mmCIF file of C-alpha atoms in Angstrom:
data_model
loop_
_atom_site.group_PDB
_atom_site.id
_atom_site.type_symbol
_atom_site.label_atom_id
_atom_site.label_comp_id
_atom_site.label_asym_id
_atom_site.label_seq_id
_atom_site.Cartn_x
_atom_site.Cartn_y
_atom_site.Cartn_z
ATOM 1 C CA MET D 795 -12.359 -6.258 3.461
ATOM 2 C CA ILE D 796 -11.513 -7.973 6.726
ATOM 3 C CA ASN D 797 -12.819 -7.314 10.227
ATOM 4 C CA THR D 798 -10.868 -9.517 12.633
ATOM 5 C CA TRP D 799 -7.252 -9.843 13.653
ATOM 6 C CA ALA D 800 -7.224 -13.544 12.778
ATOM 7 C CA ASP D 801 -8.360 -12.657 9.257
ATOM 8 C CA LEU D 802 -5.628 -10.022 9.016
ATOM 9 C CA GLN D 803 -2.957 -12.509 10.053
ATOM 10 C CA LYS D 804 -4.122 -15.007 7.455
ATOM 11 C CA ALA D 805 -4.334 -12.346 4.752
ATOM 12 C CA MET D 806 -0.827 -11.098 5.505
ATOM 13 C CA LYS D 807 0.558 -14.621 5.542
ATOM 14 C CA ASP D 808 -0.966 -15.183 2.110
ATOM 15 C CA GLU D 809 0.425 -11.865 0.921
ATOM 16 C CA LEU D 810 3.913 -12.806 2.108
ATOM 17 C CA ASN D 811 3.781 -15.756 -0.254
ATOM 18 C CA ASN D 812 2.641 -13.466 -3.084
ATOM 19 C CA ILE D 813 5.475 -11.007 -2.479
ATOM 20 C CA LEU D 814 8.140 -13.694 -2.345
ATOM 21 C CA ASN D 815 6.815 -15.354 -5.508
ATOM 22 C CA PHE D 816 6.913 -12.042 -7.351
ATOM 23 C CA TRP D 817 10.571 -11.522 -6.562
ATOM 24 C CA LYS D 818 11.471 -15.141 -7.195
ATOM 25 C CA HIS D 819 9.850 -15.283 -10.630
ATOM 26 C CA ASN D 820 10.307 -11.741 -11.976
ATOM 27 C CA THR D 821 13.609 -10.278 -10.807
ATOM 28 C CA LEU D 822 16.446 -12.777 -11.292
ATOM 29 C CA ASP D 823 19.247 -11.568 -13.549
ATOM 30 C CA THR D 824 20.075 -14.820 -15.305
ATOM 31 C CA LEU D 825 22.750 -13.256 -17.520
ATOM 32 C CA ASN D 826 24.832 -11.217 -15.075
ATOM 33 C CA GLY D 827 23.987 -12.683 -11.679
ATOM 34 C CA GLY D 828 22.036 -11.376 -8.736
ATOM 35 C CA TYR D 829 18.845 -9.479 -9.459
ATOM 36 C CA ILE D 830 17.703 -6.990 -12.083
ATOM 37 C CA GLY D 831 18.287 -3.470 -10.858
ATOM 38 C CA HIS D 832 15.086 -1.901 -12.138
ATOM 39 C CA ILE D 833 11.596 -2.803 -13.373
ATOM 40 C CA ASP D 834 9.197 -0.099 -14.528
ATOM 41 C CA TYR D 835 5.443 -0.386 -14.204
ATOM 42 C CA PRO D 836 3.783 -2.664 -15.135
ATOM 43 C CA ASP D 837 6.545 -5.198 -15.884
ATOM 44 C CA ILE D 838 9.121 -3.467 -18.093
ATOM 45 C CA LYS D 839 12.471 -4.984 -17.161
ATOM 46 C CA ARG D 840 15.584 -2.821 -17.379
ATOM 47 C CA PRO D 841 18.402 -5.427 -17.342
ATOM 48 C CA GLU D 842 21.128 -2.854 -18.032
ATOM 49 C CA HIS D 843 20.161 -0.630 -15.116
ATOM 50 C CA HIS D 844 22.606 -0.083 -12.273
ATOM 51 C CA LYS D 845 22.309 -2.210 -9.139
ATOM 52 C CA GLY D 846 22.227 -0.693 -5.659
ATOM 53 C CA ILE D 847 23.392 -1.954 -2.289
ATOM 54 C CA ILE D 848 20.061 -1.246 -0.588
ATOM 55 C CA LEU D 849 17.984 -3.385 -2.956
ATOM 56 C CA ASN D 850 20.477 -6.242 -2.756
ATOM 57 C CA THR D 851 20.942 -6.273 1.012
ATOM 58 C CA ARG D 852 17.195 -6.092 1.513
ATOM 59 C CA LEU D 853 16.738 -9.072 -0.784
ATOM 60 C CA LEU D 854 19.211 -11.106 1.260
ATOM 61 C CA TRP D 855 17.398 -10.074 4.430
ATOM 62 C CA THR D 856 13.965 -10.876 2.977
ATOM 63 C CA PHE D 857 14.697 -14.383 1.767
ATOM 64 C CA SER D 858 16.668 -15.188 4.909
ATOM 65 C CA ALA D 859 13.875 -13.924 7.166
ATOM 66 C CA ALA D 860 11.296 -15.849 5.137
ATOM 67 C CA SER D 861 13.374 -19.014 5.446
ATOM 68 C CA ILE D 862 13.484 -18.611 9.224
ATOM 69 C CA PHE D 863 9.756 -17.886 9.347
ATOM 70 C CA TYR D 864 8.784 -20.898 7.264
ATOM 71 C CA LYS D 865 11.431 -23.107 8.896
ATOM 72 C CA ASN D 866 12.415 -24.713 5.605
ATOM 73 C CA ASP D 867 14.977 -24.503 2.797
ATOM 74 C CA LYS D 868 12.602 -23.312 0.069
ATOM 75 C CA TYR D 869 14.521 -20.074 -0.481
ATOM 76 C CA THR D 870 18.037 -21.322 0.192
ATOM 77 C CA ASP D 871 19.094 -20.855 -3.422
ATOM 78 C CA LEU D 872 17.882 -17.249 -3.418
ATOM 79 C CA CYS D 873 19.642 -16.541 -0.121
ATOM 80 C CA THR D 874 22.863 -17.955 -1.529
ATOM 81 C CA ARG D 875 22.383 -16.012 -4.763
ATOM 82 C CA SER D 876 22.022 -12.752 -2.831
ATOM 83 C CA TYR D 877 24.901 -13.449 -0.473
ATOM 84 C CA GLU D 878 27.366 -14.441 -3.177
ATOM 85 C CA TYR D 879 26.487 -11.441 -5.340
ATOM 86 C CA LEU D 880 26.933 -9.015 -2.454
ATOM 87 C CA LYS D 881 30.214 -10.608 -1.478
ATOM 88 C CA LYS D 882 31.584 -10.562 -5.024
ATOM 89 C CA TYR D 883 30.517 -7.119 -6.195
ATOM 90 C CA PHE D 884 29.688 -4.837 -3.252
ATOM 91 C CA ILE D 885 32.322 -5.599 -0.636
ATOM 92 C CA ASP D 886 35.337 -3.302 -0.938
ATOM 93 C CA HIS D 887 38.347 -5.584 -0.551
ATOM 94 C CA ASN D 888 40.764 -2.636 -0.539
ATOM 95 C CA TYR D 889 39.316 -0.388 2.157
ATOM 96 C CA GLY D 890 36.627 -2.515 3.750
ATOM 97 C CA GLY D 891 32.912 -1.908 3.941
ATOM 98 C CA VAL D 892 30.402 -1.983 1.105
ATOM 99 C CA ILE D 893 30.093 0.403 -1.816
ATOM 100 C CA TRP D 894 26.873 2.060 -2.938
ATOM 101 C CA GLU D 895 26.295 1.073 -6.566
ATOM 102 C CA VAL D 896 27.534 -1.109 -9.435
ATOM 103 C CA ASP D 897 26.547 -1.360 -13.096
ATOM 104 C CA TYR D 898 24.631 -4.330 -14.429
ATOM 105 C CA LYS D 899 27.866 -6.268 -14.941
ATOM 106 C CA GLY D 900 29.048 -5.604 -11.407
ATOM 107 C CA ASN D 901 31.561 -2.858 -12.151
ATOM 108 C CA PRO D 902 31.724 -0.164 -9.438
ATOM 109 C CA VAL D 903 29.797 2.995 -10.276
ATOM 110 C CA ASN D 904 29.644 4.722 -6.905
ATOM 111 C CA ASN D 905 32.241 3.710 -4.286
ATOM 112 C CA ARG D 906 31.044 5.976 -1.483
ATOM 113 C CA LYS D 907 30.713 4.543 2.018
ATOM 114 C CA GLN D 908 27.222 5.405 3.194
ATOM 115 C CA ILE D 909 26.778 4.305 6.813
ATOM 116 C CA TYR D 910 23.143 3.508 6.055
ATOM 117 C CA ALA D 911 24.422 0.921 3.561
ATOM 118 C CA GLN D 912 26.887 -0.593 6.032
ATOM 119 C CA ALA D 913 23.996 -0.952 8.472
ATOM 120 C CA PHE D 914 21.822 -2.791 5.979
ATOM 121 C CA MET D 915 24.652 -5.131 5.109
ATOM 122 C CA ILE D 916 25.043 -5.998 8.805
ATOM 123 C CA TYR D 917 21.282 -6.514 9.096
ATOM 124 C CA ALA D 918 21.180 -8.802 6.064
ATOM 125 C CA LEU D 919 24.306 -10.774 6.959
ATOM 126 C CA SER D 920 23.074 -11.328 10.512
ATOM 127 C CA GLU D 921 19.688 -12.581 9.317
ATOM 128 C CA TYR D 922 21.395 -14.806 6.764
ATOM 129 C CA TYR D 923 23.670 -16.215 9.456
ATOM 130 C CA GLN D 924 20.713 -16.971 11.698
ATOM 131 C CA PHE D 925 19.216 -19.033 8.877
ATOM 132 C CA SER D 926 22.274 -20.606 7.285
ATOM 133 C CA LYS D 927 24.823 -20.672 10.143
ATOM 134 C CA ASN D 928 27.360 -19.521 7.551
ATOM 135 C CA GLU D 929 30.238 -18.386 9.793
ATOM 136 C CA GLU D 930 31.739 -16.233 7.043
ATOM 137 C CA SER D 931 28.618 -14.066 6.944
ATOM 138 C CA LYS D 932 28.769 -13.566 10.704
ATOM 139 C CA THR D 933 32.452 -12.615 10.511
ATOM 140 C CA LEU D 934 31.698 -10.097 7.748
ATOM 141 C CA ALA D 935 28.932 -8.533 9.838
ATOM 142 C CA ILE D 936 31.257 -8.150 12.830
ATOM 143 C CA THR D 937 33.948 -6.637 10.597
ATOM 144 C CA LEU D 938 31.469 -4.064 9.310
ATOM 145 C CA PHE D 939 30.468 -3.203 12.863
ATOM 146 C CA ASP D 940 34.119 -2.595 13.738
ATOM 147 C CA LEU D 941 34.598 -0.358 10.679
ATOM 148 C CA ILE D 942 31.542 1.745 11.569
ATOM 149 C CA GLU D 943 32.734 2.156 15.138
ATOM 150 C CA LYS D 944 36.228 3.056 13.923
ATOM 151 C CA TYR D 945 35.367 5.570 11.217
ATOM 152 C CA ALA D 946 31.807 6.820 11.680
ATOM 153 C CA LEU D 947 31.363 7.150 15.439
ATOM 154 C CA ASP D 948 31.748 10.764 16.524
ATOM 155 C CA PRO D 949 33.845 10.618 19.725
ATOM 156 C CA LYS D 950 33.313 14.290 20.524
ATOM 157 C CA HIS D 951 29.591 14.874 20.010
ATOM 158 C CA GLY D 952 28.219 11.348 19.866
ATOM 159 C CA GLY D 953 26.277 9.628 17.122
ATOM 160 C CA TYR D 954 27.463 8.584 13.702
ATOM 161 C CA ILE D 955 28.637 10.579 10.683
ATOM 162 C CA GLU D 956 26.508 9.977 7.622
ATOM 163 C CA ALA D 957 28.957 9.123 4.813
ATOM 164 C CA PHE D 958 32.556 8.943 3.610
ATOM 165 C CA ASN D 959 34.623 8.549 0.477
ATOM 166 C CA GLN D 960 35.686 5.054 -0.522
ATOM 167 C CA ASP D 961 38.831 5.234 1.638
ATOM 168 C CA TRP D 962 36.793 6.482 4.645
ATOM 169 C CA SER D 963 38.064 10.036 4.238
ATOM 170 C CA PRO D 964 35.603 12.953 4.701
ATOM 171 C CA ILE D 965 33.119 13.498 1.890
ATOM 172 C CA THR D 966 31.469 16.759 0.846
ATOM 173 C CA ASP D 967 28.050 15.474 -0.211
ATOM 174 C CA MET D 968 26.678 13.153 2.477
ATOM 175 C CA ARG D 969 23.118 12.859 1.207
ATOM 176 C CA LEU D 970 21.504 9.440 1.187
ATOM 177 C CA SER D 971 19.204 10.521 -1.653
ATOM 178 C CA SER D 972 18.386 13.675 -3.594
ATOM 179 C CA LYS D 973 15.456 14.516 -1.302
ATOM 180 C CA ASP D 974 17.622 14.492 1.845
ATOM 181 C CA LYS D 975 19.522 17.356 3.405
ATOM 182 C CA ASN D 976 23.305 17.403 3.177
ATOM 183 C CA VAL D 977 24.056 17.086 6.892
ATOM 184 C CA GLU D 978 26.385 15.050 9.067
ATOM 185 C CA LYS D 979 23.775 13.182 11.128
ATOM 186 C CA THR D 980 20.332 11.842 10.285
ATOM 187 C CA MET D 981 17.647 10.004 12.188
ATOM 188 C CA ASN D 982 17.159 7.549 9.331
ATOM 189 C CA THR D 983 20.738 6.263 9.370
ATOM 190 C CA HIS D 984 20.740 5.986 13.158
ATOM 191 C CA LEU D 985 17.429 4.099 13.020
ATOM 192 C CA HIS D 986 18.851 1.464 10.709
ATOM 193 C CA LEU D 987 22.044 1.234 12.717
ATOM 194 C CA LEU D 988 19.787 0.497 15.684
ATOM 195 C CA GLU D 989 18.006 -2.161 13.652
ATOM 196 C CA ALA D 990 21.283 -3.695 12.448
ATOM 197 C CA TYR D 991 23.005 -3.676 15.837
ATOM 198 C CA THR D 992 19.927 -5.262 17.413
ATOM 199 C CA LYS D 993 20.106 -8.171 14.991
ATOM 200 C CA LEU D 994 23.874 -8.472 15.292
ATOM 201 C CA TYR D 995 23.646 -8.572 19.079
ATOM 202 C CA GLN D 996 21.105 -11.374 18.821
ATOM 203 C CA ILE D 997 23.585 -13.588 16.941
ATOM 204 C CA HIS D 998 26.743 -12.270 18.630
ATOM 205 C CA PRO D 999 25.929 -10.912 22.125
ATOM 206 C CA LYS D 1000 29.259 -9.299 22.916
ATOM 207 C CA LYS D 1001 29.670 -6.400 25.318
ATOM 208 C CA ASN D 1002 30.925 -3.843 22.756
ATOM 209 C CA ILE D 1003 27.905 -4.408 20.515
ATOM 210 C CA GLY D 1004 25.555 -4.156 23.489
ATOM 211 C CA VAL D 1005 27.177 -0.882 24.571
ATOM 212 C CA ALA D 1006 26.823 0.547 21.053
ATOM 213 C CA LEU D 1007 23.180 -0.533 20.918
ATOM 214 C CA LYS D 1008 22.442 1.018 24.309
ATOM 215 C CA ASN D 1009 24.083 4.267 23.197
ATOM 216 C CA LEU D 1010 21.883 4.340 20.102
ATOM 217 C CA ILE D 1011 18.767 3.944 22.243
ATOM 218 C CA HIS D 1012 19.993 6.835 24.398
ATOM 219 C CA LEU D 1013 20.448 8.999 21.292
ATOM 220 C CA PHE D 1014 16.847 8.415 20.280
ATOM 221 C CA LEU D 1015 15.638 9.378 23.718
ATOM 222 C CA THR D 1016 17.790 12.512 23.932
ATOM 223 C CA LYS D 1017 18.295 13.749 20.363
ATOM 224 C CA PHE D 1018 15.665 12.451 17.954
ATOM 225 C CA ILE D 1019 12.390 12.094 19.861
ATOM 226 C CA THR D 1020 10.601 15.402 20.325
ATOM 227 C CA LYS D 1021 8.495 16.610 23.233
ATOM 228 C CA ASN D 1022 5.378 16.343 21.078
ATOM 229 C CA ASN D 1023 5.998 12.680 20.223
ATOM 230 C CA HIS D 1024 7.602 12.875 16.783
ATOM 231 C CA LEU D 1025 11.151 12.435 15.528
ATOM 232 C CA HIS D 1026 13.483 15.104 14.196
ATOM 233 C CA LEU D 1027 15.261 14.027 11.019
ATOM 234 C CA PHE D 1028 18.375 16.084 10.190
ATOM 235 C CA PHE D 1029 21.220 17.533 12.289
ATOM 236 C CA ASP D 1030 24.687 18.992 11.836
ATOM 237 C CA VAL D 1031 27.687 17.436 13.527
ATOM 238 C CA LYS D 1032 26.975 19.292 16.799
ATOM 239 C CA TRP D 1033 23.330 18.190 16.858
ATOM 240 C CA ASN D 1034 21.903 21.524 15.743
ATOM 241 C CA LEU D 1035 18.514 20.795 14.164
ATOM 242 C CA LYS D 1036 18.363 21.277 10.387
ATOM 243 C CA SER D 1037 14.857 20.139 9.483
ATOM 244 C CA THR D 1038 11.205 21.056 10.001
ATOM 245 C CA ILE D 1039 9.656 17.803 8.776
ATOM 246 C CA TYR D 1040 7.986 14.996 10.693
ATOM 247 C CA SER D 1041 7.840 11.717 8.785
ATOM 248 C CA TYR D 1042 4.874 9.685 9.992
ATOM 249 C CA GLY D 1043 6.210 6.425 8.631
ATOM 250 C CA HIS D 1044 9.514 6.860 10.421
ATOM 251 C CA ASP D 1045 7.709 7.849 13.618
ATOM 252 C CA ILE D 1046 5.786 4.585 13.820
ATOM 253 C CA GLU D 1047 8.629 2.421 12.499
ATOM 254 C CA THR D 1048 10.908 3.778 15.205
ATOM 255 C CA THR D 1049 8.528 2.733 17.984
ATOM 256 C CA TRP D 1050 8.677 -0.982 17.347
ATOM 257 C CA LEU D 1051 12.359 -1.065 16.388
ATOM 258 C CA LEU D 1052 13.198 0.631 19.690
ATOM 259 C CA ILE D 1053 11.023 -1.850 21.574
ATOM 260 C CA LYS D 1054 12.809 -4.732 19.873
ATOM 261 C CA ALA D 1055 16.212 -3.184 20.651
ATOM 262 C CA ALA D 1056 15.344 -2.668 24.319
ATOM 263 C CA LYS D 1057 14.036 -6.209 24.684
ATOM 264 C CA THR D 1058 17.141 -7.564 22.987
ATOM 265 C CA LEU D 1059 19.291 -5.844 25.628
ATOM 266 C CA ASN D 1060 16.889 -7.237 28.259
ATOM 267 C CA GLU D 1061 17.275 -4.367 30.722
ATOM 268 C CA LYS D 1062 13.937 -3.797 32.468
ATOM 269 C CA ASN D 1063 14.411 -0.080 33.116
ATOM 270 C CA ILE D 1064 15.172 0.586 29.451
ATOM 271 C CA ILE D 1065 12.228 -1.535 28.309
ATOM 272 C CA HIS D 1066 9.881 0.404 30.594
ATOM 273 C CA ILE D 1067 11.076 3.795 29.312
ATOM 274 C CA ILE D 1068 10.898 2.729 25.669
ATOM 275 C CA GLU D 1069 7.455 1.161 25.939
ATOM 276 C CA ARG D 1070 6.022 4.291 27.556
ATOM 277 C CA MET D 1071 7.590 6.467 24.867
ATOM 278 C CA ALA D 1072 6.396 4.127 22.102
ATOM 279 C CA LEU D 1073 2.788 4.413 23.249
ATOM 280 C CA GLN D 1074 3.008 8.205 23.302
ATOM 281 C CA ILE D 1075 4.353 8.317 19.737
ATOM 282 C CA THR D 1076 1.815 5.739 18.569
ATOM 283 C CA ASP D 1077 -1.117 7.671 20.044
ATOM 284 C CA THR D 1078 0.107 10.858 18.354
ATOM 285 C CA PHE D 1079 0.459 8.915 15.118
ATOM 286 C CA LEU D 1080 -3.153 7.745 15.377
ATOM 287 C CA ASN D 1081 -4.335 11.312 15.899
ATOM 288 C CA GLU D 1082 -2.421 12.793 12.977
ATOM 289 C CA ALA D 1083 -1.270 10.291 10.362
ATOM 290 C CA ILE D 1084 -4.233 8.152 9.277
ATOM 291 C CA ALA D 1085 -6.487 9.582 6.580
ATOM 292 C CA ASN D 1086 -10.206 8.930 6.219
ATOM 293 C CA ASP D 1087 -9.548 6.226 3.622
ATOM 294 C CA GLY D 1088 -7.425 4.313 6.153
ATOM 295 C CA GLY D 1089 -4.100 5.123 4.503
ATOM 296 C CA VAL D 1090 -1.060 6.543 6.297
ATOM 297 C CA ILE D 1091 -0.012 9.924 4.945
ATOM 298 C CA ASN D 1092 3.614 10.800 4.299
ATOM 299 C CA GLU D 1093 4.772 13.812 6.299
ATOM 300 C CA ILE D 1094 4.126 17.284 7.656
ATOM 301 C CA ASN D 1095 6.205 20.454 7.763
ATOM 302 C CA TYR D 1096 5.495 21.483 11.324
ATOM 303 C CA LYS D 1097 6.436 25.112 10.705
ATOM 304 C CA SER D 1098 4.494 25.810 7.512
ATOM 305 C CA ARG D 1099 1.830 23.184 8.379
ATOM 306 C CA GLU D 1100 2.075 21.921 4.798
ATOM 307 C CA ILE D 1101 1.064 18.254 4.624
ATOM 308 C CA ASP D 1102 2.209 15.683 2.081
ATOM 309 C CA THR D 1103 -0.833 13.434 1.808
ATOM 310 C CA ASP D 1104 0.664 10.742 -0.437
ATOM 311 C CA ARG D 1105 0.412 7.245 1.005
ATOM 312 C CA HIS D 1106 3.721 5.434 0.383
ATOM 313 C CA TRP D 1107 3.735 1.640 0.367
ATOM 314 C CA TRP D 1108 6.316 1.219 3.112
ATOM 315 C CA GLN D 1109 4.566 3.479 5.617
ATOM 316 C CA GLN D 1110 1.416 1.368 5.492
ATOM 317 C CA ALA D 1111 3.411 -1.767 6.299
ATOM 318 C CA GLU D 1112 5.372 -0.196 9.146
ATOM 319 C CA ALA D 1113 2.216 1.266 10.685
ATOM 320 C CA ILE D 1114 0.592 -2.142 11.033
ATOM 321 C CA VAL D 1115 3.650 -3.508 12.837
ATOM 322 C CA GLY D 1116 3.935 -0.466 15.096
ATOM 323 C CA LEU D 1117 0.281 -0.702 16.102
ATOM 324 C CA TYR D 1118 0.677 -4.424 16.759
ATOM 325 C CA TYR D 1119 3.598 -3.766 19.112
ATOM 326 C CA ALA D 1120 1.592 -1.054 20.877
ATOM 327 C CA TYR D 1121 -1.244 -3.512 21.426
ATOM 328 C CA GLN D 1122 1.145 -5.986 23.041
ATOM 329 C CA ILE D 1123 2.027 -3.313 25.610
ATOM 330 C CA LYS D 1124 -1.389 -1.832 26.383
ATOM 331 C CA GLN D 1125 -3.930 -4.414 25.157
ATOM 332 C CA ASP D 1126 -6.013 -1.622 23.644
ATOM 333 C CA GLU D 1127 -8.084 -3.115 20.835
ATOM 334 C CA ASN D 1128 -8.212 0.243 19.059
ATOM 335 C CA TYR D 1129 -4.613 -0.362 17.933
ATOM 336 C CA LEU D 1130 -5.670 -3.572 16.218
ATOM 337 C CA LYS D 1131 -8.749 -1.956 14.682
ATOM 338 C CA LYS D 1132 -6.614 0.789 13.164
ATOM 339 C CA ALA D 1133 -4.142 -1.784 11.864
ATOM 340 C CA ILE D 1134 -7.008 -3.661 10.188
ATOM 341 C CA GLN D 1135 -8.194 -0.368 8.706
ATOM 342 C CA ILE D 1136 -4.760 0.240 7.189
ATOM 343 C CA TRP D 1137 -4.613 -3.310 5.851
ATOM 344 C CA ASN D 1138 -7.960 -2.813 4.136
ATOM 345 C CA PHE D 1139 -6.534 0.298 2.494
ATOM 346 C CA ILE D 1140 -3.517 -1.714 1.344
ATOM 347 C CA THR D 1141 -5.683 -4.449 -0.135
ATOM 348 C CA THR D 1142 -7.979 -2.035 -1.980
ATOM 349 C CA LYS D 1143 -5.398 0.500 -3.196
ATOM 350 C CA VAL D 1144 -1.759 -0.521 -2.746
ATOM 351 C CA ILE D 1145 -1.404 -4.159 -3.831
ATOM 352 C CA ASP D 1146 -1.065 -4.597 -7.591
ATOM 353 C CA TYR D 1147 -3.110 -7.740 -8.140
ATOM 354 C CA LYS D 1148 -2.623 -7.741 -11.902
ATOM 355 C CA HIS D 1149 1.153 -7.385 -12.115
ATOM 356 C CA GLY D 1150 2.319 -8.280 -8.610
ATOM 357 C CA GLU D 1151 3.965 -6.484 -5.674
ATOM 358 C CA TRP D 1152 2.788 -3.111 -4.287
ATOM 359 C CA HIS D 1153 2.465 0.286 -5.896
ATOM 360 C CA TRP D 1154 5.020 2.875 -4.779
ATOM 361 C CA LEU D 1155 2.403 5.325 -3.531
ATOM 362 C CA ILE D 1156 -1.234 6.246 -3.709
ATOM 363 C CA ASP D 1157 -2.278 9.887 -3.842
ATOM 364 C CA SER D 1158 -5.099 11.466 -1.850
ATOM 365 C CA ASP D 1159 -7.532 10.696 -4.692
ATOM 366 C CA GLY D 1160 -6.737 6.995 -4.511
ATOM 367 C CA ASN D 1161 -4.645 6.851 -7.678
ATOM 368 C CA PHE D 1162 -1.152 5.506 -8.359
ATOM 369 C CA ASP D 1163 1.328 6.992 -10.840
ATOM 370 C CA LYS D 1164 2.475 4.622 -13.587
ATOM 371 C CA LYS D 1165 5.777 6.523 -13.715
ATOM 372 C CA ASN D 1166 6.801 5.041 -10.369
ATOM 373 C CA GLU D 1167 8.935 1.931 -10.734
ATOM 374 C CA LYS D 1168 7.864 -1.510 -9.580
ATOM 375 C CA ILE D 1169 11.354 -2.319 -8.319
ATOM 376 C CA GLY D 1170 14.485 -0.195 -8.060
ATOM 377 C CA MET D 1171 17.252 1.109 -5.839
ATOM 378 C CA TRP D 1172 14.725 1.752 -3.050
ATOM 379 C CA LYS D 1173 11.695 -0.304 -4.097
ATOM 380 C CA CYS D 1174 12.356 -3.571 -2.324
ATOM 381 C CA PRO D 1175 10.379 -6.349 -0.561
ATOM 382 C CA TYR D 1176 11.790 -5.555 2.868
ATOM 383 C CA HIS D 1177 9.055 -3.394 4.452
ATOM 384 C CA ASN D 1178 6.031 -5.345 3.255
ATOM 385 C CA SER D 1179 7.501 -8.835 3.706
ATOM 386 C CA ARG D 1180 8.771 -7.924 7.166
ATOM 387 C CA ALA D 1181 5.352 -6.657 8.210
ATOM 388 C CA CYS D 1182 3.746 -9.907 7.063
ATOM 389 C CA ILE D 1183 6.290 -11.907 9.054
ATOM 390 C CA GLU D 1184 6.073 -9.779 12.195
ATOM 391 C CA ILE D 1185 2.278 -9.939 12.323
ATOM 392 C CA ASN D 1186 2.338 -13.730 12.050
ATOM 393 C CA LYS D 1187 5.030 -14.452 14.626
ATOM 394 C CA LYS D 1188 2.491 -14.578 17.446
ATOM 395 C CA LEU D 1189 -1.190 -15.336 17.594
ATOM 396 C CA VAL D 1190 -3.193 -12.481 19.074
ATOM 397 C CA LEU D 1191 -6.596 -13.489 20.402
ATOM 398 C CA VAL D 1192 -9.163 -10.722 20.751
#
């Protein structure tokens, strides 16, 4: 258990090293290239499992971001490994963009064009460029931006359409995953477009990217953020609401990604609006989302009042970062105290000290389910490694 912010920073810096070592030593696919697509708990490798675009782009982002953070070449080989695998197997050289899934040998399994996936490829390529100065990766990121703006931007109603067939024609089933609603527009995809365009603008500050980023911020202020300081998740093409769920992890993640986007644009009026909104969402989050054990609960159906009390690994990480950003605005030490509380929950319940990495989720009784994979299509090092990096970028003295 830790009690001070300095101790938290040190603990998270140590944990970053643990996370990176786990992925470096346990996930390389030495026979077929890239990384193994799936590992079951505790360490049951599934080398013939399919490989997904989200896992692979997040790996490129993680090792690139770590290389920038450490300011050395320790992970250059892993960055190159990720980049070359993505370029060889996931980029669609016929229609452009990246496909969703390949088999363990790299043969296409699902060629759909999910805009969420295009966003993560931009995010990863931009981070990789910042580290490596590989001009090809920057060019690929810009090309993906142009494809999104060409095919996914809705010129009539605004925002971005969720998914397409391989040739960018309309698709019937747009769902990102089986738990999502089949709708044209989602908060989650727009959030990660915001994240990707922010990073792209940092390495390539051109007017058209800045305009797109500013429009995304406007969408969050006018479409996604509710009057009671949450975010709506699912909409049809005309922005009719199609969901009754608030996701606490997405609420707090959105706050700091919007702050970063606004500061990247460097427009004072936008920064002021976003910071005020971020504090309102963060304060609501503190009132509703943190359980007595310090963990962040999953979501609430605001109509039925049914609460999902599971504590997913990624929500804990995002909450610490969101609270840290709130503290930088308001200098309220309660934000840091709550972040420390969440970290203590992570260290006592979420981190798998015996086998490495973090458990997928912890239930309200403090238990994890061995059926949940250790790594997979969605179980990646992006949320937890990013939190460790973000918390250690600046020294906070309290």
